[in-house]
Amino acid sequence: MAPLVHPPLTVAHRFVESEAGLAYYAKRPDGLMWRSKELFDTPVYYLAFHGRPGGVRSLLDRIDSERLCETFESYGGYKNLVYFACCNVLRGEKGRRFAREFLRRSGVRAVLGYTTTVDWMASLVCDMLFLHRFYRDPSPWRNLRRIFNSVLRDYPAARRLGYTLFLASSSAMTRSAAASKRGGSP
């Protein structure tokens, strides 16, 4: 994707095997990425794990909602969002409660993720559509809801995946159209 974006998109990758590894890399202010001027103000933190409502599973252990909130505490002050590319993280009341608490404690502008068990290829297409549109948009923070909705509109699988956006600015949640049609919680 880097050649399509001007200036080119810089991507940093880090394999995180445990709760301690995530904190070592991401916890502010002493985490490894906060000591690297190329990484500390990135706009998108993309987390790819196995998930469950309000938490994720790494190779070695489970990282619950409290540890995720603690690791990303005080990320506000920078224009950024956290993208949970994980099954079920935003599922049900537990997932919604986690997203709201995560937004409050982290200070990020948005949380994105899924409310269902997702096929990795289908979710990857959804993720790439969002990221491509986000980085190509001249004003992505102003147009975040529009970018998200365009993925729902153009990629029908996003609805089946329970693709969901929580925005900090209004504490609002934008659910997939499938969840809205059901009238229930995602």
Coordinates of N, CA, C and O in Angstrom, one line a residue:
M1 N 0.8 -1.2 0.0 CA 0.0 0.0 0.0 C 0.9 1.3 0.0 O 0.4 2.3 -0.5
A2 N 2.1 1.2 0.5 CA 2.9 2.4 0.6 C 3.1 3.2 -0.7 O 3.0 4.4 -0.7
P3 N 3.3 2.5 -1.9 CA 3.4 3.3 -3.1 C 2.2 4.1 -3.5 O 2.3 5.1 -4.3
L4 N 1.0 3.7 -3.0 CA -0.2 4.4 -3.3 C -0.5 5.7 -2.5 O -1.3 6.5 -2.8
V5 N 0.3 5.8 -1.4 CA 0.0 6.9 -0.5 C 1.2 7.9 -0.6 O 2.4 7.5 -0.6
H6 N 0.9 9.2 -0.6 CA 1.9 10.2 -0.7 C 1.7 11.1 0.5 O 0.6 11.8 0.6
P7 N 2.6 11.3 1.4 CA 3.9 10.5 1.4 C 3.7 9.1 1.7 O 2.7 8.7 2.2
P8 N 4.7 8.2 1.3 CA 4.5 6.8 1.5 C 4.2 6.4 3.0 O 4.7 7.0 3.9
L9 N 3.3 5.4 3.1 CA 2.9 4.9 4.4 C 4.0 4.1 5.1 O 4.6 3.3 4.4
T10 N 4.4 4.5 6.3 CA 5.4 3.8 7.0 C 4.7 2.8 7.9 O 3.8 3.2 8.7
V11 N 5.1 1.5 7.9 CA 4.5 0.5 8.7 C 5.5 -0.1 9.6 O 6.6 -0.4 9.2
A12 N 5.2 -0.2 10.9 CA 6.1 -0.9 11.9 C 5.4 -2.1 12.3 O 4.2 -2.1 12.6
H13 N 6.0 -3.2 12.3 CA 5.5 -4.5 12.7 C 6.2 -5.0 13.9 O 7.4 -4.9 14.1
R14 N 5.4 -5.6 14.8 CA 5.9 -6.1 16.0 C 5.1 -7.4 16.4 O 3.9 -7.3 16.6
F15 N 5.8 -8.5 16.5 CA 5.1 -9.7 17.0 C 5.0 -9.6 18.5 O 6.0 -9.4 19.1
V16 N 3.8 -9.8 19.0 CA 3.6 -9.7 20.5 C 3.1 -11.0 20.9 O 2.0 -11.5 20.6
E17 N 3.9 -11.7 21.8 CA 3.6 -13.1 22.2 C 2.9 -13.1 23.5 O 2.3 -14.2 23.9
S18 N 2.8 -12.0 24.3 CA 2.2 -12.0 25.6 C 1.8 -10.7 26.1 O 2.1 -9.6 25.4
E19 N 1.1 -10.7 27.2 CA 0.7 -9.4 27.8 C 1.9 -8.5 28.1 O 1.9 -7.3 27.9
A20 N 2.9 -9.1 28.7 CA 4.1 -8.4 29.0 C 4.8 -7.8 27.8 O 5.3 -6.7 27.8
G21 N 4.8 -8.6 26.7 CA 5.3 -8.1 25.4 C 4.6 -7.0 24.9 O 5.2 -6.0 24.3
L22 N 3.3 -7.0 25.0 CA 2.5 -5.8 24.5 C 2.8 -4.6 25.3 O 3.0 -3.5 24.7
A23 N 2.9 -4.7 26.6 CA 3.2 -3.6 27.5 C 4.6 -3.1 27.2 O 4.8 -1.9 27.1
Y24 N 5.5 -4.0 27.0 CA 6.9 -3.6 26.7 C 7.0 -2.7 25.4 O 7.7 -1.8 25.3
Y25 N 6.2 -3.1 24.5 CA 6.2 -2.4 23.2 C 5.3 -1.1 23.2 O 5.7 -0.1 22.7
A26 N 4.1 -1.2 23.8 CA 3.1 -0.2 23.5 C 2.8 0.7 24.7 O 2.3 1.8 24.5
K27 N 3.1 0.3 25.9 CA 2.7 1.1 27.1 C 3.5 2.5 27.1 O 4.7 2.6 27.0
R28 N 2.7 3.5 27.3 CA 3.2 4.9 27.4 C 3.6 5.2 28.8 O 2.8 4.9 29.7
P29 N 4.7 5.9 29.0 CA 5.6 6.5 28.1 C 6.9 5.7 27.9 O 7.7 6.2 27.1
D30 N 7.0 4.6 28.5 CA 8.3 3.9 28.4 C 8.4 2.8 27.4 O 9.4 2.2 27.2
G31 N 7.2 2.4 26.8 CA 7.2 1.4 25.8 C 8.2 1.7 24.6 O 8.5 2.8 24.3
L32 N 8.7 0.6 24.0 CA 9.6 0.7 23.0 C 9.2 1.7 21.9 O 10.0 2.5 21.4
M33 N 7.9 1.6 21.5 CA 7.5 2.5 20.3 C 7.5 4.0 20.8 O 7.6 4.8 19.9
W34 N 7.3 4.2 22.0 CA 7.3 5.6 22.5 C 8.7 6.2 22.6 O 8.9 7.4 22.7
R35 N 9.7 5.4 22.4 CA 11.1 5.9 22.4 C 11.6 6.0 21.0 O 12.8 6.3 20.8
S36 N 10.8 5.7 20.0 CA 11.2 5.8 18.6 C 10.4 6.9 17.9 O 9.2 6.8 17.8
K37 N 11.1 7.9 17.5 CA 10.4 9.0 16.9 C 9.6 8.7 15.6 O 8.7 9.3 15.2
E38 N 9.9 7.5 15.0 CA 9.2 7.1 13.8 C 7.9 6.5 14.1 O 7.1 6.3 13.3
L39 N 7.7 6.1 15.4 CA 6.5 5.3 15.7 C 5.5 6.0 16.7 O 4.3 5.7 16.6
F40 N 6.0 6.9 17.5 CA 5.1 7.3 18.6 C 3.9 8.1 18.2 O 2.9 8.1 18.9
D41 N 3.9 8.7 17.1 CA 2.7 9.4 16.7 C 1.9 8.8 15.5 O 1.3 9.5 14.7
T42 N 2.0 7.5 15.4 CA 1.3 6.8 14.3 C -0.2 7.0 14.4 O -0.7 7.1 15.5
P43 N -0.9 7.2 13.3 CA -2.4 7.4 13.4 C -3.2 6.2 13.7 O -4.3 6.2 14.2
V44 N -2.7 5.0 13.3 CA -3.5 3.7 13.4 C -2.6 2.7 14.1 O -1.5 2.4 13.7
Y45 N -3.2 2.2 15.2 CA -2.6 1.1 15.9 C -3.4 -0.1 15.6 O -4.6 -0.3 16.0
Y46 N -2.9 -1.0 14.7 CA -3.6 -2.2 14.2 C -3.2 -3.4 15.0 O -2.0 -3.8 14.9
L47 N -4.1 -4.0 15.7 CA -3.8 -5.1 16.6 C -4.5 -6.4 16.0 O -5.7 -6.4 15.9
A48 N -3.7 -7.3 15.6 CA -4.2 -8.6 15.1 C -3.9 -9.7 16.0 O -2.7 -10.1 16.2
F49 N -4.9 -10.2 16.7 CA -4.8 -11.3 17.7 C -6.0 -12.2 17.5 O -6.9 -11.8 16.7
H50 N -6.1 -13.2 18.2 CA -7.3 -14.0 18.4 C -8.1 -13.2 19.4 O -7.5 -12.6 20.3
G51 N -9.4 -13.1 19.3 CA -10.2 -12.3 20.2 C -11.3 -13.0 20.9 O -11.7 -14.1 20.5
R52 N -11.8 -12.3 21.9 CA -13.0 -12.7 22.6 C -13.6 -11.4 23.1 O -12.9 -10.4 23.2
P53 N -14.9 -11.4 23.6 CA -15.5 -10.1 24.0 C -14.7 -9.4 25.0 O -14.4 -9.9 26.1
G54 N -14.2 -8.2 24.7 CA -13.4 -7.4 25.6 C -12.0 -7.8 25.8 O -11.3 -7.2 26.7
G55 N -11.5 -8.7 25.1 CA -10.1 -9.1 25.3 C -9.5 -9.8 24.0 O -10.2 -10.0 23.1
V56 N -8.2 -10.1 24.1 CA -7.5 -10.8 23.1 C -6.7 -11.9 23.6 O -6.4 -12.0 24.9
R57 N -6.3 -12.8 22.8 CA -5.4 -13.9 23.2 C -4.1 -13.9 22.4 O -4.2 -13.9 21.1
S58 N -3.0 -13.8 23.1 CA -1.7 -13.8 22.4 C -1.3 -15.3 22.4 O -2.0 -16.2 22.9
L59 N -0.1 -15.5 21.9 CA 0.5 -16.9 21.9 C 0.6 -17.5 23.2 O 0.3 -18.7 23.4
L60 N 1.0 -16.7 24.2 CA 1.2 -17.3 25.6 C 0.1 -17.0 26.6 O 0.1 -17.8 27.6
D61 N -0.7 -16.0 26.4 CA -1.7 -15.8 27.4 C -2.9 -14.9 26.9 O -2.8 -14.5 25.8
R62 N -3.8 -14.7 27.8 CA -5.0 -13.9 27.5 C -4.7 -12.5 28.0 O -4.1 -12.3 29.1
I63 N -5.1 -11.5 27.2 CA -4.9 -10.1 27.6 C -6.3 -9.6 27.8 O -7.1 -9.4 26.8
D64 N -6.7 -9.3 29.0 CA -8.1 -8.9 29.3 C -8.3 -7.4 29.1 O -7.4 -6.7 28.8
S65 N -9.5 -7.0 29.2 CA -9.9 -5.6 28.9 C -9.1 -4.6 29.8 O -8.7 -3.6 29.4
E66 N -8.9 -5.0 31.1 CA -8.2 -4.1 32.0 C -6.7 -3.9 31.5 O -6.2 -2.8 31.5
R67 N -6.1 -5.0 31.1 CA -4.7 -4.9 30.7 C -4.6 -4.1 29.3 O -3.7 -3.3 29.1
L68 N -5.6 -4.3 28.5 CA -5.6 -3.5 27.2 C -5.7 -2.0 27.5 O -5.0 -1.2 27.0
C69 N -6.7 -1.7 28.4 CA -6.9 -0.3 28.7 C -5.6 0.3 29.4 O -5.2 1.4 29.1
E70 N -5.1 -0.5 30.3 CA -3.9 0.0 31.0 C -2.7 0.2 30.0 O -2.0 1.2 30.1
T71 N -2.5 -0.7 29.1 CA -1.4 -0.6 28.1 C -1.6 0.7 27.2 O -0.6 1.3 26.9
F72 N -2.8 1.0 26.8 CA -3.0 2.1 26.0 C -3.5 3.4 26.7 O -3.9 4.4 26.1
E73 N -3.3 3.4 28.0 CA -3.7 4.6 28.8 C -3.0 5.8 28.3 O -1.8 5.8 28.1
S74 N -3.7 6.9 28.2 CA -3.1 8.2 27.9 C -2.5 8.3 26.5 O -1.5 9.0 26.3
Y75 N -3.1 7.6 25.5 CA -2.6 7.8 24.2 C -3.2 9.1 23.5 O -2.8 9.5 22.5
G76 N -4.2 9.7 24.2 CA -4.8 11.0 23.7 C -3.7 12.0 23.6 O -2.6 11.9 24.1
G77 N -4.1 13.1 22.8 CA -3.1 14.1 22.6 C -2.5 14.0 21.2 O -1.9 14.9 20.6
Y78 N -2.7 12.8 20.6 CA -2.2 12.5 19.2 C -3.5 12.1 18.5 O -4.4 11.5 19.0
K79 N -3.5 12.4 17.2 CA -4.6 11.9 16.4 C -4.3 10.4 16.1 O -3.5 10.1 15.3
N80 N -5.1 9.6 16.8 CA -4.9 8.1 16.5 C -6.2 7.3 16.8 O -7.1 7.8 17.4
L81 N -6.2 6.1 16.4 CA -7.2 5.2 16.6 C -6.6 3.8 16.8 O -5.5 3.5 16.4
V82 N -7.4 2.9 17.5 CA -6.9 1.5 17.6 C -7.9 0.6 16.9 O -9.1 0.7 17.0
Y83 N -7.3 -0.2 16.0 CA -8.1 -1.1 15.2 C -7.8 -2.5 15.7 O -6.8 -3.1 15.6
F84 N -8.9 -3.1 16.2 CA -8.8 -4.5 16.7 C -9.2 -5.4 15.6 O -10.4 -5.7 15.4
A85 N -8.2 -6.0 14.9 CA -8.5 -6.9 13.8 C -8.6 -8.3 14.4 O -7.7 -9.2 14.2
C86 N -9.6 -8.5 15.2 CA -9.7 -9.7 16.1 C -11.2 -10.1 16.1 O -12.1 -9.3 16.1
C87 N -11.4 -11.4 16.1 CA -12.8 -11.9 16.3 C -13.4 -11.5 17.6 O -12.7 -11.5 18.6
N88 N -14.6 -11.1 17.6 CA -15.5 -11.0 18.8 C -15.1 -9.9 19.8 O -15.8 -9.8 20.8
V89 N -14.1 -9.1 19.6 CA -13.6 -8.2 20.7 C -14.7 -7.2 21.1 O -14.9 -6.9 22.2
L90 N -15.5 -6.8 20.1 CA -16.6 -5.8 20.4 C -18.0 -6.5 20.5 O -19.0 -5.8 20.4
R91 N -18.0 -7.8 20.7 CA -19.3 -8.5 20.8 C -20.0 -8.3 22.1 O -19.5 -8.3 23.2
G92 N -21.3 -8.1 21.9 CA -22.3 -8.0 23.0 C -22.0 -6.8 24.0 O -21.2 -5.9 23.7
E93 N -22.7 -6.9 25.1 CA -22.5 -5.8 26.1 C -21.1 -5.7 26.6 O -20.5 -4.6 26.9
K94 N -20.4 -6.9 26.8 CA -19.1 -6.9 27.3 C -18.1 -6.1 26.3 O -17.3 -5.4 26.7
G95 N -18.3 -6.4 25.1 CA -17.5 -5.7 24.0 C -17.8 -4.2 24.0 O -16.8 -3.4 23.8
R96 N -19.0 -3.9 24.0 CA -19.4 -2.4 24.0 C -18.8 -1.7 25.2 O -18.3 -0.6 25.1
R97 N -19.0 -2.3 26.4 CA -18.4 -1.7 27.6 C -16.9 -1.5 27.5 O -16.4 -0.5 27.9
F98 N -16.3 -2.6 27.0 CA -14.8 -2.5 26.8 C -14.5 -1.3 25.9 O -13.6 -0.5 26.2
A99 N -15.1 -1.2 24.7 CA -14.8 -0.1 23.8 C -15.0 1.2 24.4 O -14.1 2.1 24.2
R100 N -16.1 1.4 25.1 CA -16.3 2.7 25.8 C -15.2 3.0 26.8 O -14.7 4.1 26.9
E101 N -14.9 2.0 27.6 CA -13.8 2.2 28.7 C -12.5 2.4 28.0 O -11.7 3.3 28.5
F102 N -12.2 1.7 27.0 CA -10.9 1.9 26.2 C -10.8 3.3 25.7 O -9.8 3.9 25.8
L103 N -11.9 3.8 25.1 CA -11.9 5.1 24.5 C -11.6 6.1 25.7 O -10.8 7.1 25.5
R104 N -12.3 6.0 26.8 CA -12.2 6.9 27.9 C -10.8 6.9 28.4 O -10.2 8.0 28.6
R105 N -10.2 5.7 28.7 CA -8.9 5.7 29.3 C -7.7 5.9 28.4 O -6.7 6.5 28.8
S106 N -7.9 5.6 27.1 CA -6.8 5.7 26.2 C -6.7 7.2 25.6 O -5.7 7.7 25.4
G107 N -7.9 7.7 25.4 CA -8.0 9.0 24.8 C -7.8 9.0 23.3 O -7.8 10.0 22.6
V108 N -7.9 7.8 22.7 CA -7.8 7.7 21.2 C -9.1 8.2 20.6 O -10.1 8.3 21.3
R109 N -9.1 8.5 19.4 CA -10.3 9.1 18.8 C -11.4 8.0 18.4 O -12.5 8.4 18.2
A110 N -10.9 6.8 18.1 CA -11.9 5.8 17.7 C -11.3 4.4 18.0 O -10.1 4.2 18.1
V111 N -12.2 3.4 18.1 CA -11.9 2.0 18.1 C -12.7 1.3 17.1 O -13.9 1.6 16.9
L112 N -12.1 0.5 16.3 CA -12.8 -0.3 15.3 C -12.5 -1.8 15.6 O -11.5 -2.2 16.1
G113 N -13.5 -2.6 15.1 CA -13.3 -4.0 15.3 C -14.5 -4.8 14.9 O -15.3 -4.3 14.1
Y114 N -14.6 -6.0 15.4 CA -15.6 -7.0 14.9 C -16.4 -7.5 16.1 O -15.9 -7.7 17.2
T115 N -17.6 -7.9 15.8 CA -18.5 -8.5 16.8 C -18.8 -10.0 16.6 O -19.6 -10.5 17.3
T116 N -18.1 -10.5 15.6 CA -18.4 -11.9 15.3 C -17.0 -12.7 15.1 O -16.0 -12.0 15.1
T117 N -17.1 -14.0 15.0 CA -16.0 -14.8 14.6 C -15.8 -14.5 13.1 O -16.7 -14.8 12.3
V118 N -14.6 -14.0 12.7 CA -14.4 -13.6 11.4 C -13.5 -14.6 10.6 O -12.6 -15.1 11.2
D119 N -13.8 -14.7 9.3 CA -12.8 -15.4 8.4 C -11.7 -14.4 8.2 O -11.9 -13.2 7.9
W120 N -10.5 -14.8 8.4 CA -9.3 -13.9 8.3 C -9.2 -13.2 7.0 O -8.8 -12.1 6.9
M121 N -9.5 -13.9 5.9 CA -9.4 -13.3 4.6 C -10.5 -12.2 4.3 O -10.2 -11.1 3.9
A122 N -11.7 -12.5 4.7 CA -12.8 -11.6 4.6 C -12.5 -10.3 5.5 O -12.8 -9.2 5.0
S123 N -12.0 -10.5 6.7 CA -11.8 -9.4 7.5 C -10.6 -8.6 7.0 O -10.5 -7.4 7.2
L124 N -9.6 -9.3 6.5 CA -8.4 -8.6 5.9 C -8.8 -7.6 4.8 O -8.3 -6.5 4.7
V125 N -9.8 -8.1 3.9 CA -10.3 -7.2 2.8 C -10.9 -6.0 3.5 O -10.7 -4.8 3.0
C126 N -11.7 -6.2 4.5 CA -12.4 -5.1 5.2 C -11.4 -4.1 5.7 O -11.4 -2.9 5.6
D127 N -10.4 -4.7 6.4 CA -9.3 -3.9 7.0 C -8.6 -3.0 6.0 O -8.3 -1.9 6.2
M128 N -8.2 -3.7 4.9 CA -7.4 -3.0 3.9 C -8.3 -1.9 3.2 O -7.7 -0.8 2.9
L129 N -9.5 -2.1 3.0 CA -10.4 -1.1 2.4 C -10.4 0.1 3.3 O -10.3 1.3 2.9
F130 N -10.6 -0.1 4.6 CA -10.6 1.0 5.6 C -9.3 1.7 5.6 O -9.2 3.0 5.5
L131 N -8.2 1.0 5.7 CA -6.9 1.6 5.8 C -6.5 2.4 4.5 O -6.0 3.5 4.6
H132 N -6.8 1.8 3.4 CA -6.6 2.5 2.1 C -7.3 3.8 2.1 O -6.8 4.9 1.7
R133 N -8.6 3.8 2.4 CA -9.4 5.0 2.3 C -9.0 6.0 3.4 O -9.0 7.2 3.2
F134 N -8.7 5.5 4.6 CA -8.2 6.4 5.6 C -7.0 7.2 5.2 O -6.9 8.4 5.3
Y135 N -6.0 6.5 4.7 CA -4.7 7.1 4.4 C -4.8 7.9 3.1 O -4.0 8.9 2.9
R136 N -5.8 7.7 2.2 CA -5.9 8.5 1.0 C -6.8 9.7 1.2 O -6.8 10.6 0.4
D137 N -7.6 9.7 2.3 CA -8.5 10.8 2.5 C -7.7 12.1 3.0 O -6.8 12.0 3.8
P138 N -8.0 13.2 2.4 CA -7.2 14.4 2.8 C -7.5 14.9 4.2 O -6.7 15.6 4.8
S139 N -8.7 14.5 4.7 CA -9.0 14.9 6.1 C -9.7 13.7 6.8 O -10.9 13.7 7.1
P140 N -8.9 12.6 7.1 CA -9.5 11.4 7.6 C -10.2 11.5 8.9 O -11.2 10.8 9.2
W141 N -9.7 12.4 9.8 CA -10.3 12.5 11.1 C -11.7 13.2 11.0 O -12.6 12.8 11.8
R142 N -11.8 14.1 10.2 CA -13.1 14.7 10.0 C -14.1 13.8 9.3 O -15.3 13.8 9.5
N143 N -13.5 12.8 8.5 CA -14.4 12.0 7.7 C -14.4 10.5 8.1 O -14.7 9.6 7.4
L144 N -14.0 10.3 9.4 CA -13.9 8.9 9.9 C -15.1 8.1 9.7 O -15.1 7.0 9.2
R145 N -16.3 8.7 10.1 CA -17.5 8.0 10.0 C -17.9 7.7 8.5 O -18.3 6.6 8.2
R146 N -17.6 8.7 7.7 CA -17.9 8.5 6.3 C -17.0 7.4 5.7 O -17.5 6.5 4.9
I147 N -15.7 7.3 6.0 CA -14.8 6.3 5.6 C -15.3 4.9 6.0 O -15.4 4.0 5.2
F148 N -15.7 4.8 7.3 CA -16.2 3.6 7.8 C -17.4 3.1 7.1 O -17.6 2.0 6.7
N149 N -18.4 4.1 6.9 CA -19.6 3.7 6.2 C -19.4 3.3 4.8 O -20.2 2.5 4.3
S150 N -18.4 3.9 4.2 CA -18.1 3.5 2.8 C -17.7 2.1 2.7 O -18.0 1.4 1.7
V151 N -17.0 1.6 3.7 CA -16.6 0.2 3.7 C -17.8 -0.7 3.9 O -18.0 -1.7 3.1
L152 N -18.7 -0.3 4.8 CA -20.0 -1.1 4.9 C -20.8 -1.1 3.6 O -21.4 -2.1 3.2
R153 N -20.8 0.0 2.9 CA -21.6 0.2 1.7 C -21.0 -0.7 0.6 O -21.7 -1.4 -0.2
D154 N -19.6 -0.6 0.4 CA -19.0 -1.2 -0.7 C -18.6 -2.7 -0.5 O -18.2 -3.4 -1.5
Y155 N -18.5 -3.1 0.7 CA -18.1 -4.5 1.0 C -19.1 -5.2 1.9 O -19.1 -5.1 3.1
P156 N -20.1 -5.8 1.3 CA -21.2 -6.4 2.0 C -20.8 -7.4 3.1 O -21.5 -7.5 4.2
A157 N -19.7 -8.0 3.0 CA -19.2 -9.0 4.0 C -18.9 -8.2 5.3 O -19.0 -8.8 6.4
A158 N -18.7 -6.9 5.3 CA -18.4 -6.2 6.5 C -19.6 -6.2 7.4 O -19.4 -6.3 8.7
R159 N -20.8 -6.2 6.9 CA -22.0 -6.3 7.8 C -22.0 -7.6 8.4 O -22.3 -7.7 9.6
R160 N -21.8 -8.7 7.7 CA -21.9 -10.1 8.3 C -20.8 -10.3 9.3 O -20.9 -11.0 10.3
L161 N -19.7 -9.6 9.2 CA -18.6 -9.7 10.1 C -18.8 -8.9 11.4 O -18.1 -9.0 12.4
G162 N -19.8 -8.1 11.4 CA -20.1 -7.2 12.6 C -19.1 -6.1 12.7 O -18.7 -5.7 13.8
Y163 N -18.7 -5.6 11.6 CA -17.7 -4.5 11.6 C -18.3 -3.3 12.3 O -19.4 -2.8 12.0
T164 N -17.6 -2.8 13.3 CA -18.1 -1.8 14.2 C -17.1 -0.7 14.5 O -15.9 -0.9 14.6
L165 N -17.6 0.5 14.6 CA -16.8 1.7 14.9 C -17.4 2.4 16.2 O -18.6 2.6 16.3
F166 N -16.5 2.7 17.1 CA -16.8 3.5 18.3 C -16.0 4.8 18.2 O -14.8 4.7 18.0
L167 N -16.7 5.9 18.3 CA -16.1 7.2 18.2 C -16.0 7.9 19.6 O -17.0 7.9 20.3
A168 N -14.9 8.4 19.9 CA -14.7 9.1 21.2 C -15.4 10.4 21.3 O -16.0 10.8 22.3
S169 N -15.5 11.1 20.2 CA -16.0 12.5 20.2 C -17.4 12.6 20.7 O -17.8 13.5 21.3
S170 N -18.2 11.6 20.3 CA -19.6 11.6 20.7 C -20.0 10.4 21.6 O -21.1 10.2 21.9
S171 N -19.0 9.6 21.9 CA -19.3 8.3 22.6 C -20.3 7.5 21.8 O -21.0 6.7 22.3
A172 N -20.3 7.7 20.5 CA -21.2 7.1 19.6 C -20.7 5.8 19.1 O -19.5 5.6 19.0
M173 N -21.5 4.9 18.7 CA -21.1 3.7 18.1 C -21.8 3.6 16.8 O -23.0 3.9 16.7
T174 N -21.1 3.2 15.7 CA -21.7 2.9 14.4 C -21.6 1.4 14.3 O -20.5 0.8 14.2
R175 N -22.8 0.8 14.2 CA -22.8 -0.7 14.1 C -23.0 -1.1 12.6 O -23.4 -0.3 11.8
S176 N -22.7 -2.3 12.4 CA -22.9 -2.8 11.0 C -24.4 -2.8 10.7 O -25.2 -2.8 11.6
A177 N -24.7 -2.6 9.5 CA -26.1 -2.6 9.1 C -26.8 -3.9 9.4 O -28.0 -3.8 9.8
A178 N -26.1 -5.0 9.4 CA -26.8 -6.2 9.8 C -27.3 -6.2 11.2 O -28.4 -6.6 11.5
A179 N -26.5 -5.7 12.1 CA -26.9 -5.6 13.5 C -28.0 -4.6 13.7 O -28.9 -4.8 14.4
S180 N -28.0 -3.5 12.9 CA -29.0 -2.5 13.0 C -30.4 -3.1 12.5 O -31.4 -2.9 13.1
K181 N -30.3 -3.9 11.4 CA -31.5 -4.5 10.9 C -32.1 -5.5 11.9 O -33.3 -5.7 12.0
R182 N -31.3 -6.2 12.6 CA -31.7 -7.2 13.6 C -32.4 -6.5 14.8 O -33.2 -7.1 15.5
G183 N -32.0 -5.2 15.0 CA -32.5 -4.5 16.1 C -31.9 -4.8 17.4 O -32.3 -4.3 18.4
G184 N -31.0 -5.7 17.4 CA -30.4 -6.1 18.6 C -28.9 -5.7 18.7 O -28.5 -5.0 17.9
S185 N -28.3 -6.2 19.7 CA -26.9 -5.8 19.9 C -26.0 -6.7 18.9 O -26.4 -7.8 18.6
P186 N -24.9 -6.1 18.5 CA -24.0 -6.9 17.6 C -23.4 -8.1 18.3 O -23.3 -8.1 19.5

